[in-house]
Coordinates of C-alpha atoms in Angstrom, one line a residue:
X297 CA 36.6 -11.8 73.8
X298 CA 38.2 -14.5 71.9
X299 CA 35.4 -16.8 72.0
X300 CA 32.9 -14.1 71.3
X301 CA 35.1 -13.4 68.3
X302 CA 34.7 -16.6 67.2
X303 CA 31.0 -16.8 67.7
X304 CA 30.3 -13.6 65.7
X305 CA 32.2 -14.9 62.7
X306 CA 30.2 -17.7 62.7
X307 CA 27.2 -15.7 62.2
X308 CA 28.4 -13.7 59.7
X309 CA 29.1 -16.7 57.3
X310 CA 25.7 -18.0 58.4
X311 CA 23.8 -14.8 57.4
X312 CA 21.5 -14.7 54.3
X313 CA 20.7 -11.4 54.0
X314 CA 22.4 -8.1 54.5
X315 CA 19.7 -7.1 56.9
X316 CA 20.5 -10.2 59.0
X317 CA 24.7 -8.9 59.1
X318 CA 23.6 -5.1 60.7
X319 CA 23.0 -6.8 64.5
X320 CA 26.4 -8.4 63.9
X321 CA 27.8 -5.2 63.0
X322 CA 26.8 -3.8 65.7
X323 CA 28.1 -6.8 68.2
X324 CA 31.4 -6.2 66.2
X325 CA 31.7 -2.8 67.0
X326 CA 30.8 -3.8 71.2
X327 CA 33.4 -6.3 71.1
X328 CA 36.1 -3.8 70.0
X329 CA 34.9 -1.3 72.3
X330 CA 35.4 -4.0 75.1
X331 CA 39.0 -4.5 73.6
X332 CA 40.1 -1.0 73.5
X333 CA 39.2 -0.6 76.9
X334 CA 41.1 -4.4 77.9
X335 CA 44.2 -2.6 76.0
X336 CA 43.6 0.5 78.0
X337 CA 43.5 -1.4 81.4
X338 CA 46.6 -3.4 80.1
X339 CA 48.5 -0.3 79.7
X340 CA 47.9 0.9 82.9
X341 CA 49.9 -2.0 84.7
X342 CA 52.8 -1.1 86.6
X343 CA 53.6 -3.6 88.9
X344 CA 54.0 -6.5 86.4
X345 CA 56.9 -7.2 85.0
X346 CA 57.9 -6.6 81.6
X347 CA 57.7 -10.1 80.6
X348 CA 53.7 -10.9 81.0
X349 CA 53.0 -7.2 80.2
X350 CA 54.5 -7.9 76.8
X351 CA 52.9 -11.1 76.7
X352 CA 49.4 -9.7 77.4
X353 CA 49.7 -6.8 74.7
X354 CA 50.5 -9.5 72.1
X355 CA 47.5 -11.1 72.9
X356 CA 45.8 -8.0 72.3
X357 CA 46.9 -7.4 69.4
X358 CA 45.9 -10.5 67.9
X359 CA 42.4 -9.5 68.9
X360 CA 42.9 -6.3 67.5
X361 CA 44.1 -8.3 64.0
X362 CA 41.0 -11.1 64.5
X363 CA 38.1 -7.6 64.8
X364 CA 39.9 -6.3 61.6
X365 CA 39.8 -9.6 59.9
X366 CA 36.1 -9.9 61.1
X367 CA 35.3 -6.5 60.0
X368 CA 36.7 -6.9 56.4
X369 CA 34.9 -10.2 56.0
X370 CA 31.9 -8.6 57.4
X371 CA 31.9 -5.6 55.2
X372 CA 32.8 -8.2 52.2
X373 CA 29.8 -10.5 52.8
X374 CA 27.4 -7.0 53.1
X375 CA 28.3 -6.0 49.9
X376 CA 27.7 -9.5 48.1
X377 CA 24.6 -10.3 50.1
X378 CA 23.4 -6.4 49.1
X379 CA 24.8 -6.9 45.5
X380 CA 22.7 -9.8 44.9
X381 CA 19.4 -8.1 47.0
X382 CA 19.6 -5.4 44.9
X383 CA 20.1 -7.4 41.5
X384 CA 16.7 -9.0 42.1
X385 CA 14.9 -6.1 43.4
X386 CA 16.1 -4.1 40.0
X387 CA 15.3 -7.2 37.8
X388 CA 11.7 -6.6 39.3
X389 CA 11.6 -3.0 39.2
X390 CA 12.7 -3.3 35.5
X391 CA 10.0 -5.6 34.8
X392 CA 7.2 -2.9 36.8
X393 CA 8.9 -0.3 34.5
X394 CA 8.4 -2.0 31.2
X395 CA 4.7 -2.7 32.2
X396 CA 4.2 0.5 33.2
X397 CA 5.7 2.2 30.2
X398 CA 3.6 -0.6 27.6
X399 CA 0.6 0.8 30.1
X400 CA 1.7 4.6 28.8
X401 CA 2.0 4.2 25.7
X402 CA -1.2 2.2 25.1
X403 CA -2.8 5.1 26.8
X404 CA -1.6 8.1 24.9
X405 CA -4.1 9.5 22.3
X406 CA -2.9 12.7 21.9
X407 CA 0.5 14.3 21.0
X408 CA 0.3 15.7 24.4
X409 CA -0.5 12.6 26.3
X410 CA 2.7 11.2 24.9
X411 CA 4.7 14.4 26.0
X412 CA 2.8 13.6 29.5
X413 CA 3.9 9.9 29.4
X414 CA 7.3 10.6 28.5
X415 CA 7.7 12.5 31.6
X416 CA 6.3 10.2 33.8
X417 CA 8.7 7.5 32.3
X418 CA 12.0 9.4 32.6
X419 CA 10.5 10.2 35.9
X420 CA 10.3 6.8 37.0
X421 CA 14.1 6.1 35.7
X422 CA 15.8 8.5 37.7
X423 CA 14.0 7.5 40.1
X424 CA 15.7 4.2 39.9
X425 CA 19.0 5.9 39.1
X426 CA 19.0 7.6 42.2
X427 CA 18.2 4.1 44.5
X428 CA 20.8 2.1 42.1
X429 CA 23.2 4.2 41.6
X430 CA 25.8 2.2 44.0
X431 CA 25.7 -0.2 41.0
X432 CA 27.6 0.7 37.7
X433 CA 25.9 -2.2 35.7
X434 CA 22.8 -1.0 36.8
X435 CA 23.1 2.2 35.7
X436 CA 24.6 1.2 32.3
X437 CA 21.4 -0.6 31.9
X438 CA 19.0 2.5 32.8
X439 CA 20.9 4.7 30.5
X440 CA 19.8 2.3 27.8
X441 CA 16.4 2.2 29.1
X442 CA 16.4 5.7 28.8
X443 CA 17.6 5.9 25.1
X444 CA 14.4 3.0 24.3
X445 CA 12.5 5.1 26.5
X446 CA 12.8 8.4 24.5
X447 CA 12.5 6.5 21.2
X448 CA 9.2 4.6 21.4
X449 CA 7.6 8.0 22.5
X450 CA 8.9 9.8 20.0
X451 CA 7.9 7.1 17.8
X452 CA 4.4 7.2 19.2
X453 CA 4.1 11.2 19.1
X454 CA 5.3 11.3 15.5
X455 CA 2.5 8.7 14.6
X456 CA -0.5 10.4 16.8
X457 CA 0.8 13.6 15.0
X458 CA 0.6 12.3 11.4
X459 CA -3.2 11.1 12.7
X460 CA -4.4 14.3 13.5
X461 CA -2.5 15.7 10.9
X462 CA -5.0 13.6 8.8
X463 CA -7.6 14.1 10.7
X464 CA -7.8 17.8 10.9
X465 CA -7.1 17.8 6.7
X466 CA -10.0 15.6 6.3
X467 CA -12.1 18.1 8.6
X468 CA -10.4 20.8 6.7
X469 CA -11.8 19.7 3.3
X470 CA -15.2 18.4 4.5
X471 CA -16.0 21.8 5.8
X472 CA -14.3 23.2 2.9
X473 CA -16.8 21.6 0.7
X474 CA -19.9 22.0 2.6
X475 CA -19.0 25.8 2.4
X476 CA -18.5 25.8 -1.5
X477 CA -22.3 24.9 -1.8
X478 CA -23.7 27.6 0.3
X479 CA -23.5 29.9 -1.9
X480 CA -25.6 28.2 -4.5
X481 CA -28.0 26.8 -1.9
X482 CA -28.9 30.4 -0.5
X483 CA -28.9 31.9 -3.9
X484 CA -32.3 30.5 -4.5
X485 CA -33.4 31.6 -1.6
X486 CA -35.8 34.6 -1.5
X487 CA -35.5 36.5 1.7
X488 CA -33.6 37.2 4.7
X489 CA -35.7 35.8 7.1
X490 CA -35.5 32.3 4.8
X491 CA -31.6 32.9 4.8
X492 CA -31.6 33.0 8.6
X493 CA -33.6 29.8 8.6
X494 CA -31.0 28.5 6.5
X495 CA -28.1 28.9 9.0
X496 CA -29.5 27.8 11.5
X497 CA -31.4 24.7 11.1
X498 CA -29.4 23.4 7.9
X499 CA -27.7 20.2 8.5
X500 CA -24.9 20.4 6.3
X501 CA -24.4 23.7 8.2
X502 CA -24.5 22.3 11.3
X503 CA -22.4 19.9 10.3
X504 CA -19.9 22.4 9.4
X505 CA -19.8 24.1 12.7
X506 CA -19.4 20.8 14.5
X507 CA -16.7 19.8 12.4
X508 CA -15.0 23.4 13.3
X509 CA -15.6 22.7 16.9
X510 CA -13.9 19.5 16.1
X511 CA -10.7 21.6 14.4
X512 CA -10.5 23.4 17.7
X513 CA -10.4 19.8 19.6
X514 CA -7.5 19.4 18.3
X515 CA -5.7 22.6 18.4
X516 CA -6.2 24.1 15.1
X517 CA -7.6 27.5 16.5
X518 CA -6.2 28.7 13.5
X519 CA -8.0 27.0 10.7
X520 CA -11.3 26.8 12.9
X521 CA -11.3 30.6 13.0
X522 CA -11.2 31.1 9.5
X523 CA -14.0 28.2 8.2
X524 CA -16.0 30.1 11.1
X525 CA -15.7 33.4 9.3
X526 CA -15.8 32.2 6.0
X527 CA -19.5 30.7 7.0
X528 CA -20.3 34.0 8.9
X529 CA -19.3 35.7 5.6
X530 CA -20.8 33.5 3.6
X531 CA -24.3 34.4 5.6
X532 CA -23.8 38.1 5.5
X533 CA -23.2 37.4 1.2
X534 CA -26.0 36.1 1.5
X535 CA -28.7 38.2 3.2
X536 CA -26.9 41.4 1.0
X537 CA -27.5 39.5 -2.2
X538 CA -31.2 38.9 -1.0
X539 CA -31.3 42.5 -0.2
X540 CA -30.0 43.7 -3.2
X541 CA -32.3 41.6 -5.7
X542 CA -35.6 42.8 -3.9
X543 CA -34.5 46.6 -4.2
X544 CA -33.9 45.2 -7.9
X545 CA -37.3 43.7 -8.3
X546 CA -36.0 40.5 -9.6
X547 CA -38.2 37.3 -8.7
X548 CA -37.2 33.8 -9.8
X549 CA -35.6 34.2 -13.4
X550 CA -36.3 37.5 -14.8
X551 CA -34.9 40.8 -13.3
X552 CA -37.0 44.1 -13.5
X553 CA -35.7 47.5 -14.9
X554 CA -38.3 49.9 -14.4
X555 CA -41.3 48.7 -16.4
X556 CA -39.0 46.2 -18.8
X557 CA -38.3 42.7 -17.5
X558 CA -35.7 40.7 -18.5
X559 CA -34.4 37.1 -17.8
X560 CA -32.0 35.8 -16.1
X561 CA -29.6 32.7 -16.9
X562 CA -28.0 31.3 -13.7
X563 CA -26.2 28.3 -15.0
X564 CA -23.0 28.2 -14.3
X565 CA -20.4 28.8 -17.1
X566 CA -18.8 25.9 -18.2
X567 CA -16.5 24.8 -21.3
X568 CA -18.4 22.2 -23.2
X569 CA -16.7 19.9 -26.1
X570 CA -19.0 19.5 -28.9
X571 CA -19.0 17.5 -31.8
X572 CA -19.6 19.1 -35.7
X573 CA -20.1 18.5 -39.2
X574 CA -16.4 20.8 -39.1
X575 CA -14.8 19.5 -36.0
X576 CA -15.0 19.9 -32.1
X577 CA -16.2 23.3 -31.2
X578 CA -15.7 24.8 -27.0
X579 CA -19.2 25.9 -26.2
X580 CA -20.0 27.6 -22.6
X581 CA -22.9 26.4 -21.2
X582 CA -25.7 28.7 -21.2
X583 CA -24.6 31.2 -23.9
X584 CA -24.3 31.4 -27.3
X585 CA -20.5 31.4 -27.8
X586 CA -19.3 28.9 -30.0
X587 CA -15.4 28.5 -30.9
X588 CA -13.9 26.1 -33.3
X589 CA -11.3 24.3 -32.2
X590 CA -8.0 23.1 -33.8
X591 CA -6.9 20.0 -32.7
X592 CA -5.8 17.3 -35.3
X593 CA -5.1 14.7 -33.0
X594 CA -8.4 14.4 -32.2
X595 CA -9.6 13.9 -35.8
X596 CA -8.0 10.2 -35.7
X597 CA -11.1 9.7 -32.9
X598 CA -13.6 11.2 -34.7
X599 CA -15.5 7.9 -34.7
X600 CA -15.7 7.9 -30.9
X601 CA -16.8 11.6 -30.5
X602 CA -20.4 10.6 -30.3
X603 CA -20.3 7.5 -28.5
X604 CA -21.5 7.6 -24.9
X605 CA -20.0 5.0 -23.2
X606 CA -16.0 3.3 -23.4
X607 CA -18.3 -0.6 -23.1
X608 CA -20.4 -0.2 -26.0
X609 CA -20.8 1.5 -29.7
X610 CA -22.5 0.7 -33.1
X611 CA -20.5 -2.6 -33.3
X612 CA -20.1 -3.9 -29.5
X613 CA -22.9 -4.1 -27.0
X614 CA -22.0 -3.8 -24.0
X615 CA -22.1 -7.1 -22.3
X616 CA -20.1 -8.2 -25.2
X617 CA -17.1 -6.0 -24.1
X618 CA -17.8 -6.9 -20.0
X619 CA -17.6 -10.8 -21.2
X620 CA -13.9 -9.7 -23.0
X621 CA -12.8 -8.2 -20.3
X622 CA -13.5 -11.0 -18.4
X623 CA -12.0 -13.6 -20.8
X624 CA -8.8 -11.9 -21.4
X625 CA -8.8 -10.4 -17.4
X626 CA -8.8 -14.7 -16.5
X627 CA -6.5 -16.0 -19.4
X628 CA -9.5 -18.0 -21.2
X629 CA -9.3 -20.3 -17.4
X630 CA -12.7 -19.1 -14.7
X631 CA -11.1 -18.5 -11.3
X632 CA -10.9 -21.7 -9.0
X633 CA -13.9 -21.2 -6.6
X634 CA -16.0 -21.4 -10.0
X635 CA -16.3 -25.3 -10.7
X636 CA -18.4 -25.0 -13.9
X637 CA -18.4 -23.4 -17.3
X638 CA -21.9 -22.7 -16.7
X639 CA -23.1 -19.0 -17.2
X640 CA -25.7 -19.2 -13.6
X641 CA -21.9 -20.5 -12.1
X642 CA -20.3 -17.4 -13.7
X643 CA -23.3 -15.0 -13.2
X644 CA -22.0 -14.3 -9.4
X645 CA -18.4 -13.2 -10.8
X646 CA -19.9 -11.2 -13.8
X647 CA -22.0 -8.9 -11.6
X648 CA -19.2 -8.1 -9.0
X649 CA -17.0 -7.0 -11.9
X650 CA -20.1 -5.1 -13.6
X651 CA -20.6 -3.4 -10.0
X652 CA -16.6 -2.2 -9.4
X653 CA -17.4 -0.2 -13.2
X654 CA -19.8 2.2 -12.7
X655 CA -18.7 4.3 -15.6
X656 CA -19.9 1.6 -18.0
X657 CA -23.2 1.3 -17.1
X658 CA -24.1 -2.0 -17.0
X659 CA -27.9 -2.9 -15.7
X660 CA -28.2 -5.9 -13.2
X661 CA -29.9 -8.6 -14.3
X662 CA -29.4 -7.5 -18.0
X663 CA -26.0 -7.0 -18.7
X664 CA -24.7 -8.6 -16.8
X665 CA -26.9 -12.1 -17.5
X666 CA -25.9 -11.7 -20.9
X667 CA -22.3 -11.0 -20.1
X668 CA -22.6 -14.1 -18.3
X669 CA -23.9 -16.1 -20.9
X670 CA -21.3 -14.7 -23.9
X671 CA -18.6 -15.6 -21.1
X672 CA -19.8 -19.2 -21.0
X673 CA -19.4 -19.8 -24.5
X674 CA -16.1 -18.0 -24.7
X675 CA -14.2 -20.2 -22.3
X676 CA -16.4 -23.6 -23.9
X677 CA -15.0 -22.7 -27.1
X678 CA -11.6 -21.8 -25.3
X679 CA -11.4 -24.7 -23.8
X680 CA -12.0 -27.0 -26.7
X681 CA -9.9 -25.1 -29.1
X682 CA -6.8 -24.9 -26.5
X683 CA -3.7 -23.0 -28.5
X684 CA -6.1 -22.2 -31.6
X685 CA -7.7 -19.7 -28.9
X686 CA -5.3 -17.5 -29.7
X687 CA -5.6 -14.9 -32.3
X688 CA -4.7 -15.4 -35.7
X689 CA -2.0 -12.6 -36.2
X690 CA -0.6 -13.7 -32.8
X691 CA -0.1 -17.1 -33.6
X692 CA 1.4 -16.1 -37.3
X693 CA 4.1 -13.8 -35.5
X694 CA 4.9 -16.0 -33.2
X695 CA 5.4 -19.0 -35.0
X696 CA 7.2 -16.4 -37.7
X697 CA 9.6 -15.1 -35.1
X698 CA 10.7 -18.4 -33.7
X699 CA 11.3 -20.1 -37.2
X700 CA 13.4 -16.8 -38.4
X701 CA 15.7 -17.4 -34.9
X702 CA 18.8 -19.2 -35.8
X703 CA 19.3 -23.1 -35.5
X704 CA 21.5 -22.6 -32.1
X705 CA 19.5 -20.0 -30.4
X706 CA 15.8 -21.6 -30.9
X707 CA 16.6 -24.3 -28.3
X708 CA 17.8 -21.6 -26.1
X709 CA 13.9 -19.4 -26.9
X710 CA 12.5 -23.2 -26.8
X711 CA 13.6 -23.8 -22.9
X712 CA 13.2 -20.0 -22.1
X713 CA 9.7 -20.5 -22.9
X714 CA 9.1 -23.5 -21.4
X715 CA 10.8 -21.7 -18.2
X716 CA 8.0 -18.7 -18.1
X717 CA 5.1 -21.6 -18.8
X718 CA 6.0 -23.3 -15.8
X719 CA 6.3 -20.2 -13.8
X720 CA 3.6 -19.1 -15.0
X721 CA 1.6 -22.8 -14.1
X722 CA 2.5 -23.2 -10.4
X723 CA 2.6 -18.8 -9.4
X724 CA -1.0 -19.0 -10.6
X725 CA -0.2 -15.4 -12.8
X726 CA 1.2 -14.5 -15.9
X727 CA 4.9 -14.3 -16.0
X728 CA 6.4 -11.1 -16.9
X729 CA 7.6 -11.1 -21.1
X730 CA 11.6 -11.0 -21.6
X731 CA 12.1 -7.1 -23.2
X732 CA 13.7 -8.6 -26.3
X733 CA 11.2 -10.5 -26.8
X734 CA 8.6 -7.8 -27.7
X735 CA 11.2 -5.7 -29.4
X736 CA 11.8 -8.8 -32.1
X737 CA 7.8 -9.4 -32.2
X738 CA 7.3 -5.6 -33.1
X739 CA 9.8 -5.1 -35.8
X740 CA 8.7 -8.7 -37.5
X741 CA 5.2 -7.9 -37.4
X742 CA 6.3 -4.4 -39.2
X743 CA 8.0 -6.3 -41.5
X744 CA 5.1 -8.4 -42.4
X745 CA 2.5 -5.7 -42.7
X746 CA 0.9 -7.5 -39.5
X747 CA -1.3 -5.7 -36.9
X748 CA 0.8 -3.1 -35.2
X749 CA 1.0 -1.9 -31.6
X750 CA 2.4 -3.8 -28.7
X751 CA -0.5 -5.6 -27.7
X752 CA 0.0 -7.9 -30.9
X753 CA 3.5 -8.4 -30.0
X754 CA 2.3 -9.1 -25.8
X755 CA -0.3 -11.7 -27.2
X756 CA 2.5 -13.3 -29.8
X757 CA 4.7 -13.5 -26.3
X758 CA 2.3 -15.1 -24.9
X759 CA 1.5 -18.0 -27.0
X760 CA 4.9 -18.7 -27.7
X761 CA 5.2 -19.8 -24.0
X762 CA 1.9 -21.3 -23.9
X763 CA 3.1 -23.5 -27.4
X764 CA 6.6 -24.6 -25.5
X765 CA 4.1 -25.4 -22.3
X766 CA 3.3 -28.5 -23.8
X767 CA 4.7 -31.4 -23.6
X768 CA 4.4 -31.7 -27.6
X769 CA 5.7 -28.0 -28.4
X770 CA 4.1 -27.7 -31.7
X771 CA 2.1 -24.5 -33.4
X772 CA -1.5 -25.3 -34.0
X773 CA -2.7 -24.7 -37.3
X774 CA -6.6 -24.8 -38.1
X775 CA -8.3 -26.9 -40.4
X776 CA -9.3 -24.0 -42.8
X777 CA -5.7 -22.9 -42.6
X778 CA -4.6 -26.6 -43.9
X779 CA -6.5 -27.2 -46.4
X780 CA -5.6 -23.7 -48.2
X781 CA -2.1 -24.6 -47.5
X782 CA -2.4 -27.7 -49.3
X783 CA -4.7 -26.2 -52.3
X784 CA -1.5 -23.7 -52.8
X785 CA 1.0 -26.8 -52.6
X786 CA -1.1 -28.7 -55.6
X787 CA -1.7 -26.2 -57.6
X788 CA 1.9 -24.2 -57.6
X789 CA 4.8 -25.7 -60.0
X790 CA 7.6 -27.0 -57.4
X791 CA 10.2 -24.2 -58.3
X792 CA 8.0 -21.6 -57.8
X793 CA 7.4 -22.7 -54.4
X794 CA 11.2 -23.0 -53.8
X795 CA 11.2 -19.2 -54.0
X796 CA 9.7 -19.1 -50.7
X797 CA 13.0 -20.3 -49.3
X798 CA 15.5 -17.8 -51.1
X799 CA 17.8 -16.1 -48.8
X800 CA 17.8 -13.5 -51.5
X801 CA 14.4 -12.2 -50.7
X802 CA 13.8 -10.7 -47.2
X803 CA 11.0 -12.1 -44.8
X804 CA 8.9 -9.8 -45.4
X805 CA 8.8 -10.0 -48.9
X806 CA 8.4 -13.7 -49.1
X807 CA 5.7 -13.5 -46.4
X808 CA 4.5 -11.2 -49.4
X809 CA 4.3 -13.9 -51.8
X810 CA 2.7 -16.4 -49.8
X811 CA 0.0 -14.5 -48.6
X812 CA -0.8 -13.4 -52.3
X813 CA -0.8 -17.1 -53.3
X814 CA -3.2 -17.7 -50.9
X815 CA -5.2 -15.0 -51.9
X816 CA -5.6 -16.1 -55.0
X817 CA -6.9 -19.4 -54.3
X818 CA -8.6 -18.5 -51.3
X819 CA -11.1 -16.5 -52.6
X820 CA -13.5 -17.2 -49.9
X821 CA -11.2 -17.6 -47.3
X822 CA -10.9 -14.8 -44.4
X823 CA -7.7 -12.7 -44.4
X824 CA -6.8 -14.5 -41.0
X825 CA -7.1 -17.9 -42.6
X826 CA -5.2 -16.6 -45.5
X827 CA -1.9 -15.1 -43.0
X828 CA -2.2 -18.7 -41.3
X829 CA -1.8 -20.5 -44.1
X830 CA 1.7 -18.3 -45.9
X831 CA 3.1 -18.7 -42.5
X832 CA 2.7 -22.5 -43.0
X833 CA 3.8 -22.0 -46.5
X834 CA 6.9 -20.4 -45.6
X835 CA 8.3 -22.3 -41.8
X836 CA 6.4 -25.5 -42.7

């Protein structure tokens, strides 16, 4: 017994798998046997002395403590060899369920597919539950599985909801407005028999009922029932009307009353806006009711009432405003993929921005050509001029507003500047304009009687940053602008001029004075030349 002991445990350590141990068990379990009987036959002795039958049972005994031994180790090394079994078999089974639930959910089209899916999953894990369950990592980690489980398919349902939920509104509304032109189409119809023609071989209609067909696809029952009556009822309209205007003798535009015929208008009533000598009067289409209206903040656009389109008026053709767009749409600089200033290099550009605006009606090959052509010279005569692109009155409030700043805070606008230049060099966009920067330019250019509205103040922003972009931050001034300056300068005694640096006086008064200066020896000079040169009068 002892050396079989001693055999068996030498198995057991040599085991690799826990199927490998269940033999051994058995053996175990034949050896003890064999001892319990050896004990049994021991105890029957009676003839021995006392000595050797004492001696004997201790032997036994040890057996008994070497099968217990064996037993425990036996049992110890199952459950480690069936530990680390089963931690490979659920690593694997884990990686078959995530497979399997990527599968699912790649398969799941419908709201109810995902409900279907989701079963199947949560199937799967308790399956697994139930084999693992020994294991209380294990079956942390399938609880957590679970919880992923239940969220990517609710995830997944929600989405496959919101598309049918947009799919079954964009049925809704096709249908919707296929059936708001029956009635019009079958109103010129003449006869039943036409009508029924209508219904059935129409493709629109047809359309209609296969969209329906559609709505019930997707479990709107609901809705589908009622486009299916409305068309039904639309048909039935239909075939009475036709019914009722033959009983009534009417035939194309003119109904009959007995022997007197009379006509029939069937344009539809609609509120018109029309221009007068006294103001915009509501007409309805196809009557005679007039109504004046009184609205006096549309007399300030009374110059626009008759003009057809928002590109082009009495003043501005149309290419001209598509070539402005343009140049102020790509800060006086063509995009990068356009190498050239030349217009047949621009043309390309010009006609995909003529083709996005339909509602200004621009012709290819005409409007666009010339657009082209306009936009060429623009950015030339952009890029020769450089700062003196800018418009006059921008240019005069900006260099106005900077000058008026104090001593200590102009370095501060100065680098500020400079800052939004740079940005606005290497982000390839326009950098957004400091708020307190457009409230100053506002109120200044109130003050000196300047173009109002914020786009003065935006553009005045603007070439402020574009001035301290430089590496000479400097404001331009133009030659015409110069030399009127300097006509002013010669012909003013010295202590008038002083007057243009009183404190006493506000800014906008001295602003005043030089501009009047200027227009009185600048007789021929344009009014922008003349604001040009009293800004250089007064900061200069």
């Amino acid at each position: 017994l002892r050396s079989g002991l001693e055999q068996l445990s030498s198995e057991v350590e040599q085991a690799a798998t826990s199927a490998a141990l269940r033999p051994l068990a058995e053996q175990l379990d034949e050896l003890a046997e064999s001892l319990d009987g050896l004990s049994e036959l021991i105890a029957g002795f009676e003839q021995t002395d006392a000595q050797a039958r004492a001696e004997l049972l201790a032997a036994t005994s040890g057996l008994y403590a070497d099968v217990n031994r064996l037993r425990s180790r036996l049992k110890q090394r199952s459950e480690g060899l069936v530990e680390t079994e089963q931690g490979l078999e659920f690593g694997a089974q884990l990686t078959v369920l995530e497979q399997s639930l990527q599968h699912q959910l790649a398969r799941c089209d419908t709201p109810e597919a995902a409900d279907e899916g989701l079963a199947r999953a949560i199937s799967q894990i308790e399956t697994l539950e139930g084999r693992f369950a020994t294991q209380p990592r294990f079956a942390e980690e399938l609880v957590q599985r679970r919880e992923t489980v239940l969220e990517a398919f609710a995830a997944r349902r929600e989405q496959l909801q919101a598309e049918r939920n947009r799919r079954t509104s964009a049925l809704r509304v096709a249908v919707e407005r296929i059936l708001d032109g029956v009635p019009r189409r079958v109103g010129r119809l003449t006869d039943g028999e036409a009508i029924h023609a209508f219904f059935a071989a129409d493709t629109l209609v047809e359309r209609a009922r296969h969209q329906i067909d559609q709505l019930r696809e997707l479990g709107e029952n609901v809705a589908a029932d009622e486009l299916a009556s409305r068309l039904q009822a639309l048909k039935e309209a239909g075939l009475r009307d036709a019914r009722d205007r033959a009983e009534l003798g009417t035939s194309g535009d003119s109904l009959a009353l007995g022997a007197q015929r009379f006509s029939i208008e069937r344009q539809a009533l609609e509120p018109v806006l029309l221009p007068g000598p006294e103001g915009l009067q509501l007409q309805l289409a196809g009557t005679d009711y007039r109504r004046q209206l009184q609205w006096p903040e549309a007399e300030r656009f009374r110059e626009v009432w008759t003009q057809l389109l928002v590109s082009e008026n009495a003043d501005v053709y149309r290419a001209e405003y598509l070539a402005a767009l343009l140049f102020e749409q790509w800060q006086g600089q063509p995009p990068a993929d356009i190498g050239t200033l030349d217009a047949e290099a621009l043309l390309p550009a010009v006609a995909a921005a003529a083709q996005a605006r339909p509602a200004e009606d621009y012709q290819r090959g005409v409007h666009d050509h010339d657009a082209a052509q306009i936009l060429a010279a623009l950015l030339s005569q952009a890029r020769h001029a450089g700062l003196l692109s800018a418009p006059v009155p921008a240019r005069v409030l900006a260099q106005a507003w900077f000058a008026s700043q104090l001593h200590s805070k102009r370095g501060a606008l100065a680098r500020q500047a400079a800052g939004l230049a740079w940005l606005a060099q290497h982000e390839g966009a326009r950098a957004d304009l400091p708020a307190s920067w457009l409230t100053g330019l506002s109120t200044l250019a109130e003050e000196l009687a300047l173009a109002d509205g914020a786009l003065l103040a935006e553009a005045a922003a603007r070439h402020l940053i574009e001035v301290h972009g430089q590496s000479d931050a400097r404001f331009p001034q133009s030659p015409a602008a110069a030399d009127l300056q300097a006509a002013v300068l010669a012909a003013l005694p010295r202590e008038l001029a002083e007057a243009l640096q009183d404190p006493a006086l506000a800014l906008g008064e001295r602003f005043a004075l030089a501009f009047g200066w200027c227009q009185a020896l600048g007789t021929n000079a344009s009014v922008e030349v003349r604001q040009e040169a009293a800004c250089a009068l007064l900061f200069e």
